[in-house]
Tab-separated table of C-alpha atoms in Angstrom:
chain	number	residue	atom	x	y	z
W	1	MET	CA	24.122	27.384	-169.435
W	2	PRO	CA	22.830	24.162	-167.630
W	3	THR	CA	19.363	23.767	-167.030
W	4	THR	CA	17.800	23.763	-163.483
W	5	GLU	CA	16.853	20.068	-164.220
W	6	GLU	CA	20.501	19.425	-165.384
W	7	LEU	CA	22.163	21.079	-162.276
W	8	GLN	CA	19.602	19.154	-160.077
W	9	GLN	CA	20.805	15.901	-161.805
W	10	LYS	CA	24.586	16.743	-161.356
W	11	ARG	CA	23.692	17.497	-157.611
W	12	GLU	CA	22.236	13.800	-157.065
W	13	ALA	CA	25.064	11.969	-159.100
W	14	ALA	CA	27.594	13.745	-156.547
W	15	LYS	CA	25.319	12.869	-153.719
W	16	GLU	CA	25.058	9.083	-154.772
W	17	VAL	CA	28.933	9.429	-155.379
W	18	ILE	CA	29.679	10.606	-151.737
W	19	ASP	CA	27.218	8.249	-150.480
W	20	VAL	CA	29.227	5.323	-151.963
W	21	LEU	CA	32.337	6.726	-151.169
W	22	GLN	CA	31.243	7.487	-147.418
W	23	GLU	CA	30.420	3.537	-147.089
W	24	ILE	CA	33.592	2.625	-148.381
W	25	SER	CA	35.410	4.978	-145.811
W	26	LEU	CA	33.234	3.322	-143.009
W	27	LEU	CA	34.288	-0.154	-144.257
W	28	LEU	CA	38.031	1.440	-144.061
W	29	ASN	CA	37.901	3.085	-141.012
W	30	THR	CA	39.034	6.092	-142.361
W	31	LYS	CA	37.389	8.322	-139.494
W	32	LEU	CA	36.469	11.123	-142.263
W	33	ASN	CA	32.952	12.411	-141.954
W	34	ARG	CA	30.969	13.106	-144.830
W	35	THR	CA	32.227	17.186	-145.119
W	36	GLN	CA	35.684	15.679	-144.968
W	37	LEU	CA	35.270	13.079	-147.569
W	38	SER	CA	33.819	15.849	-149.664
W	39	LEU	CA	36.691	18.115	-149.477
W	40	SER	CA	39.307	15.431	-149.801
W	41	VAL	CA	37.645	14.435	-153.106
W	42	SER	CA	37.309	17.888	-154.368
W	43	LEU	CA	41.003	18.475	-153.394
W	44	ILE	CA	41.923	15.330	-155.416
W	45	GLU	CA	39.641	16.467	-158.292
W	46	ASN	CA	41.723	19.898	-158.360
W	47	GLY	CA	44.811	17.941	-158.804
W	48	VAL	CA	46.497	17.279	-155.021
W	49	ASP	CA	48.329	14.275	-154.967
W	50	PRO	CA	46.290	11.601	-153.115
W	51	GLU	CA	49.146	10.037	-151.308
W	52	ALA	CA	50.189	13.499	-150.201
W	53	LEU	CA	46.667	14.509	-148.932
W	54	ALA	CA	46.963	11.291	-146.808
W	55	VAL	CA	50.065	12.069	-145.131
W	56	VAL	CA	48.861	15.604	-144.373
W	57	ILE	CA	45.729	13.998	-143.029
W	58	LYS	CA	47.583	11.748	-140.676
W	59	GLU	CA	50.066	14.565	-139.625
W	60	LEU	CA	47.114	16.570	-138.689
W	61	ARG	CA	45.432	13.783	-136.415
W	62	LYS	CA	48.677	13.348	-134.688
W	63	ALA	CA	49.039	16.923	-133.960
W	64	GLY	CA	45.571	17.148	-132.976
W	65	ASP	CA	45.956	13.855	-130.318
W	66	LYS	CA	48.908	15.528	-129.398
W	67	ALA	CA	47.553	18.579	-128.512
W	68	ARG	CA	44.826	17.067	-126.873
W	69	ASN	CA	46.883	14.829	-124.667
W	70	GLY	CA	48.922	17.619	-123.569
W	71	SER	CA	45.937	19.749	-122.490
W	72	ALA	CA	44.671	17.038	-120.570
W	73	GLU	CA	48.326	16.517	-119.041
W	74	SER	CA	48.373	20.190	-117.987
W	75	ASP	CA	44.987	19.978	-116.514
W	76	LEU	CA	45.870	17.051	-114.305
W	77	ALA	CA	49.147	18.969	-113.479
W	78	ASP	CA	46.983	22.242	-112.262
């Protein structure tokens, strides 16, 4: 069983990795927040295909934009 110090070192290393990935994400304008980025990394580490994940994220964004635009249009119609 890992010691408290080992667990702390693992947490710090994971935080550093996410920090670097967040900087890259900002440079690439992915519009993923820290939580979304962490979840994406976790999914990929657990075997999800990165390209498939990217497609799903894009589709979810399109659906969200469409839903927001649709609700804005229906608000204008009222």
